[in-house]
JSON list of C-alpha atoms in Angstrom, two decimals:
[
{"chain": "A", "resi": 1, "resn": "MET", "atom": "CA", "xyz": [-0.24, 0.07, -0.15]},
{"chain": "A", "resi": 2, "resn": "LYS", "atom": "CA", "xyz": [0.87, 3.63, -0.73]},
{"chain": "A", "resi": 3, "resn": "TYR", "atom": "CA", "xyz": [1.54, 6.45, 1.78]},
{"chain": "A", "resi": 4, "resn": "VAL", "atom": "CA", "xyz": [2.26, 9.48, 2.07]},
{"chain": "A", "resi": 5, "resn": "LEU", "atom": "CA", "xyz": [4.14, 10.66, 4.86]},
{"chain": "A", "resi": 6, "resn": "LEU", "atom": "CA", "xyz": [3.52, 14.33, 5.32]},
{"chain": "A", "resi": 7, "resn": "ILE", "atom": "CA", "xyz": [6.51, 16.93, 6.93]},
{"chain": "A", "resi": 8, "resn": "TYR", "atom": "CA", "xyz": [5.12, 19.68, 9.24]},
{"chain": "A", "resi": 9, "resn": "GLY", "atom": "CA", "xyz": [8.20, 21.47, 10.32]},
{"chain": "A", "resi": 10, "resn": "LYS", "atom": "CA", "xyz": [9.02, 24.81, 11.61]},
{"chain": "A", "resi": 11, "resn": "GLU", "atom": "CA", "xyz": [10.51, 27.25, 9.44]},
{"chain": "A", "resi": 12, "resn": "ASP", "atom": "CA", "xyz": [12.15, 30.05, 11.37]},
{"chain": "A", "resi": 13, "resn": "ALA", "atom": "CA", "xyz": [13.52, 26.68, 13.68]},
{"chain": "A", "resi": 14, "resn": "VAL", "atom": "CA", "xyz": [15.74, 25.27, 10.10]},
{"chain": "A", "resi": 15, "resn": "ALA", "atom": "CA", "xyz": [16.84, 28.35, 9.50]},
{"chain": "A", "resi": 16, "resn": "SER", "atom": "CA", "xyz": [18.10, 29.13, 13.28]},
{"chain": "A", "resi": 17, "resn": "MET", "atom": "CA", "xyz": [19.90, 25.67, 13.00]},
{"chain": "A", "resi": 18, "resn": "THR", "atom": "CA", "xyz": [23.30, 25.53, 13.38]},
{"chain": "A", "resi": 19, "resn": "PRO", "atom": "CA", "xyz": [25.54, 24.95, 11.01]},
{"chain": "A", "resi": 20, "resn": "GLU", "atom": "CA", "xyz": [26.25, 21.67, 12.76]},
{"chain": "A", "resi": 21, "resn": "GLU", "atom": "CA", "xyz": [22.70, 21.40, 13.37]},
{"chain": "A", "resi": 22, "resn": "SER", "atom": "CA", "xyz": [22.01, 21.85, 9.92]},
{"chain": "A", "resi": 23, "resn": "GLN", "atom": "CA", "xyz": [24.74, 19.35, 9.29]},
{"chain": "A", "resi": 24, "resn": "ALA", "atom": "CA", "xyz": [23.02, 16.67, 10.98]},
{"chain": "A", "resi": 25, "resn": "TYR", "atom": "CA", "xyz": [19.72, 17.19, 9.38]},
{"chain": "A", "resi": 26, "resn": "PHE", "atom": "CA", "xyz": [20.35, 17.49, 6.61]},
{"chain": "A", "resi": 27, "resn": "GLN", "atom": "CA", "xyz": [22.97, 14.12, 6.47]},
{"chain": "A", "resi": 28, "resn": "GLY", "atom": "CA", "xyz": [19.94, 12.46, 8.30]},
{"chain": "A", "resi": 29, "resn": "TYR", "atom": "CA", "xyz": [17.83, 13.27, 5.21]},
{"chain": "A", "resi": 30, "resn": "GLY", "atom": "CA", "xyz": [20.53, 11.93, 3.10]},
{"chain": "A", "resi": 31, "resn": "LYS", "atom": "CA", "xyz": [20.38, 8.89, 4.86]},
{"chain": "A", "resi": 32, "resn": "PHE", "atom": "CA", "xyz": [17.17, 8.46, 4.61]},
{"chain": "A", "resi": 33, "resn": "GLU", "atom": "CA", "xyz": [16.25, 9.13, 1.20]},
{"chain": "A", "resi": 34, "resn": "GLY", "atom": "CA", "xyz": [18.66, 6.56, 0.30]},
{"chain": "A", "resi": 35, "resn": "ASP", "atom": "CA", "xyz": [18.02, 3.96, 2.59]},
{"chain": "A", "resi": 36, "resn": "VAL", "atom": "CA", "xyz": [14.31, 4.29, 0.73]},
{"chain": "A", "resi": 37, "resn": "GLN", "atom": "CA", "xyz": [16.24, 3.97, -2.46]},
{"chain": "A", "resi": 38, "resn": "ALA", "atom": "CA", "xyz": [17.81, 1.58, -1.29]},
{"chain": "A", "resi": 39, "resn": "LYS", "atom": "CA", "xyz": [14.99, -0.56, -0.61]},
{"chain": "A", "resi": 40, "resn": "GLY", "atom": "CA", "xyz": [13.02, 0.45, -4.24]},
{"chain": "A", "resi": 41, "resn": "ILE", "atom": "CA", "xyz": [10.43, 1.94, -2.07]},
{"chain": "A", "resi": 42, "resn": "LYS", "atom": "CA", "xyz": [10.23, 6.05, -2.97]},
{"chain": "A", "resi": 43, "resn": "THR", "atom": "CA", "xyz": [7.44, 6.55, -5.56]},
{"chain": "A", "resi": 44, "resn": "GLY", "atom": "CA", "xyz": [7.57, 10.09, -5.52]},
{"chain": "A", "resi": 45, "resn": "GLY", "atom": "CA", "xyz": [8.49, 12.79, -2.48]},
{"chain": "A", "resi": 46, "resn": "GLU", "atom": "CA", "xyz": [9.12, 16.54, -3.15]},
{"chain": "A", "resi": 47, "resn": "PRO", "atom": "CA", "xyz": [11.10, 19.11, -0.50]},
{"chain": "A", "resi": 48, "resn": "LEU", "atom": "CA", "xyz": [8.98, 22.45, -0.70]},
{"chain": "A", "resi": 49, "resn": "GLN", "atom": "CA", "xyz": [9.52, 26.29, -1.40]},
{"chain": "A", "resi": 50, "resn": "SER", "atom": "CA", "xyz": [9.04, 28.25, 1.34]},
{"chain": "A", "resi": 51, "resn": "VAL", "atom": "CA", "xyz": [5.84, 28.42, 2.41]},
{"chain": "A", "resi": 52, "resn": "SER", "atom": "CA", "xyz": [5.89, 32.71, 1.47]},
{"chain": "A", "resi": 53, "resn": "THR", "atom": "CA", "xyz": [6.10, 31.09, -1.63]},
{"chain": "A", "resi": 54, "resn": "ALA", "atom": "CA", "xyz": [2.13, 29.25, -1.55]},
{"chain": "A", "resi": 55, "resn": "THR", "atom": "CA", "xyz": [-1.35, 30.53, -2.95]},
{"chain": "A", "resi": 56, "resn": "THR", "atom": "CA", "xyz": [-4.25, 29.28, -1.92]},
{"chain": "A", "resi": 57, "resn": "VAL", "atom": "CA", "xyz": [-7.52, 28.80, -3.70]},
{"chain": "A", "resi": 58, "resn": "ARG", "atom": "CA", "xyz": [-10.91, 28.85, -1.81]},
{"chain": "A", "resi": 59, "resn": "ILE", "atom": "CA", "xyz": [-14.73, 29.52, -3.98]},
{"chain": "A", "resi": 60, "resn": "ARG", "atom": "CA", "xyz": [-17.12, 31.01, -1.83]},
{"chain": "A", "resi": 61, "resn": "GLU", "atom": "CA", "xyz": [-20.30, 32.06, -3.22]},
{"chain": "A", "resi": 62, "resn": "GLY", "atom": "CA", "xyz": [-19.63, 31.24, -6.99]},
{"chain": "A", "resi": 63, "resn": "LYS", "atom": "CA", "xyz": [-16.94, 33.50, -6.78]},
{"chain": "A", "resi": 64, "resn": "ALA", "atom": "CA", "xyz": [-13.23, 32.74, -6.44]},
{"chain": "A", "resi": 65, "resn": "MET", "atom": "CA", "xyz": [-10.42, 33.43, -4.42]},
{"chain": "A", "resi": 66, "resn": "VAL", "atom": "CA", "xyz": [-6.47, 33.84, -5.01]},
{"chain": "A", "resi": 67, "resn": "THR", "atom": "CA", "xyz": [-4.30, 34.19, -1.39]},
{"chain": "A", "resi": 68, "resn": "ASP", "atom": "CA", "xyz": [-0.62, 34.50, -0.99]},
{"chain": "A", "resi": 69, "resn": "GLY", "atom": "CA", "xyz": [-0.08, 32.26, 2.27]},
{"chain": "A", "resi": 70, "resn": "PRO", "atom": "CA", "xyz": [-1.32, 28.60, 3.04]},
{"chain": "A", "resi": 71, "resn": "PHE", "atom": "CA", "xyz": [-4.80, 27.49, 3.83]},
{"chain": "A", "resi": 72, "resn": "ALA", "atom": "CA", "xyz": [-4.41, 27.91, 7.84]},
{"chain": "A", "resi": 73, "resn": "GLU", "atom": "CA", "xyz": [-3.21, 30.11, 10.20]},
{"chain": "A", "resi": 74, "resn": "THR", "atom": "CA", "xyz": [-0.57, 27.12, 11.95]},
{"chain": "A", "resi": 75, "resn": "LYS", "atom": "CA", "xyz": [2.65, 27.13, 14.24]},
{"chain": "A", "resi": 76, "resn": "GLU", "atom": "CA", "xyz": [4.16, 24.19, 11.66]},
{"chain": "A", "resi": 77, "resn": "GLN", "atom": "CA", "xyz": [4.75, 24.16, 8.02]},
{"chain": "A", "resi": 78, "resn": "LEU", "atom": "CA", "xyz": [4.27, 22.13, 4.88]},
{"chain": "A", "resi": 79, "resn": "ALA", "atom": "CA", "xyz": [7.66, 21.42, 4.34]},
{"chain": "A", "resi": 80, "resn": "GLY", "atom": "CA", "xyz": [7.56, 17.97, 2.03]},
{"chain": "A", "resi": 81, "resn": "PHE", "atom": "CA", "xyz": [6.22, 14.76, 1.28]},
{"chain": "A", "resi": 82, "resn": "TYR", "atom": "CA", "xyz": [7.44, 11.82, 0.88]},
{"chain": "A", "resi": 83, "resn": "VAL", "atom": "CA", "xyz": [5.04, 8.23, -1.24]},
{"chain": "A", "resi": 84, "resn": "LEU", "atom": "CA", "xyz": [6.31, 5.12, -0.04]},
{"chain": "A", "resi": 85, "resn": "GLU", "atom": "CA", "xyz": [4.91, 1.49, -0.34]},
{"chain": "A", "resi": 86, "resn": "CYS", "atom": "CA", "xyz": [4.75, -0.22, 2.93]},
{"chain": "A", "resi": 87, "resn": "ASP", "atom": "CA", "xyz": [4.00, -3.43, 3.77]},
{"chain": "A", "resi": 88, "resn": "ASN", "atom": "CA", "xyz": [2.13, -1.50, 6.09]},
{"chain": "A", "resi": 89, "resn": "LEU", "atom": "CA", "xyz": [1.27, 1.45, 8.44]},
{"chain": "A", "resi": 90, "resn": "ASP", "atom": "CA", "xyz": [3.18, -0.05, 10.91]},
{"chain": "A", "resi": 91, "resn": "GLU", "atom": "CA", "xyz": [6.29, -0.18, 8.62]},
{"chain": "A", "resi": 92, "resn": "ALA", "atom": "CA", "xyz": [5.43, 3.39, 7.73]},
{"chain": "A", "resi": 93, "resn": "ILE", "atom": "CA", "xyz": [5.46, 4.82, 11.41]},
{"chain": "A", "resi": 94, "resn": "ALA", "atom": "CA", "xyz": [8.77, 2.96, 11.40]},
{"chain": "A", "resi": 95, "resn": "TYR", "atom": "CA", "xyz": [9.67, 4.71, 8.85]},
{"chain": "A", "resi": 96, "resn": "ALA", "atom": "CA", "xyz": [8.57, 8.55, 10.28]},
{"chain": "A", "resi": 97, "resn": "LYS", "atom": "CA", "xyz": [10.28, 8.02, 12.66]},
{"chain": "A", "resi": 98, "resn": "ALA", "atom": "CA", "xyz": [13.98, 7.79, 10.14]},
{"chain": "A", "resi": 99, "resn": "MET", "atom": "CA", "xyz": [12.91, 11.39, 9.33]},
{"chain": "A", "resi": 100, "resn": "PRO", "atom": "CA", "xyz": [15.02, 14.75, 10.88]},
{"chain": "A", "resi": 101, "resn": "ASP", "atom": "CA", "xyz": [11.62, 16.63, 11.27]},
{"chain": "A", "resi": 102, "resn": "VAL", "atom": "CA", "xyz": [9.83, 13.96, 13.36]},
{"chain": "A", "resi": 103, "resn": "ASN", "atom": "CA", "xyz": [12.67, 15.88, 15.62]},
{"chain": "A", "resi": 104, "resn": "TYR", "atom": "CA", "xyz": [11.29, 19.48, 15.46]},
{"chain": "A", "resi": 105, "resn": "GLY", "atom": "CA", "xyz": [7.38, 18.92, 14.24]},
{"chain": "A", "resi": 106, "resn": "ALA", "atom": "CA", "xyz": [5.17, 16.36, 12.93]},
{"chain": "A", "resi": 107, "resn": "ILE", "atom": "CA", "xyz": [5.26, 13.61, 10.37]},
{"chain": "A", "resi": 108, "resn": "GLU", "atom": "CA", "xyz": [2.08, 13.05, 8.89]},
{"chain": "A", "resi": 109, "resn": "ILE", "atom": "CA", "xyz": [0.99, 9.58, 7.04]},
{"chain": "A", "resi": 110, "resn": "ARG", "atom": "CA", "xyz": [-2.10, 8.87, 5.49]},
{"chain": "A", "resi": 111, "resn": "PRO", "atom": "CA", "xyz": [-3.05, 6.25, 2.29]},
{"chain": "A", "resi": 112, "resn": "VAL", "atom": "CA", "xyz": [-3.39, 6.93, -0.24]},
{"chain": "A", "resi": 113, "resn": "TYR", "atom": "CA", "xyz": [-6.52, 6.30, -1.70]},
{"chain": "A", "resi": 114, "resn": "ASP", "atom": "CA", "xyz": [-6.60, 2.61, -4.51]},
{"chain": "A", "resi": 115, "resn": "LYS", "atom": "CA", "xyz": [-6.96, 3.03, -8.15]},
{"chain": "A", "resi": 116, "resn": "GLY", "atom": "CA", "xyz": [-10.97, 1.91, -7.73]},
{"chain": "A", "resi": 117, "resn": "TYR", "atom": "CA", "xyz": [-12.31, 5.64, -5.63]}
]
């Protein structure tokens, strides 16, 4: 089953890391990326640009509203995602625990609908 691991973090936390912390953070993602690539379970995923580049579209009462910024005010921002092919939720949870941002924010795991929806 495919699972999306949504990475939520605080942009300012990453920006304020010391050089040593930043190096360890990015090395952690390098290791994680290498692991999921080597196991052949990564089917997609990308880091996202800063929340300041977000645009939100809504239609209310038939009128389109386009605004700068994310959908909701939050303390943590969606920073990126991975799509992994896992045997079950327990395996997806194990991978989420291995992601560096789990120490700074949160990883939300969502199953992907099968093609028959």
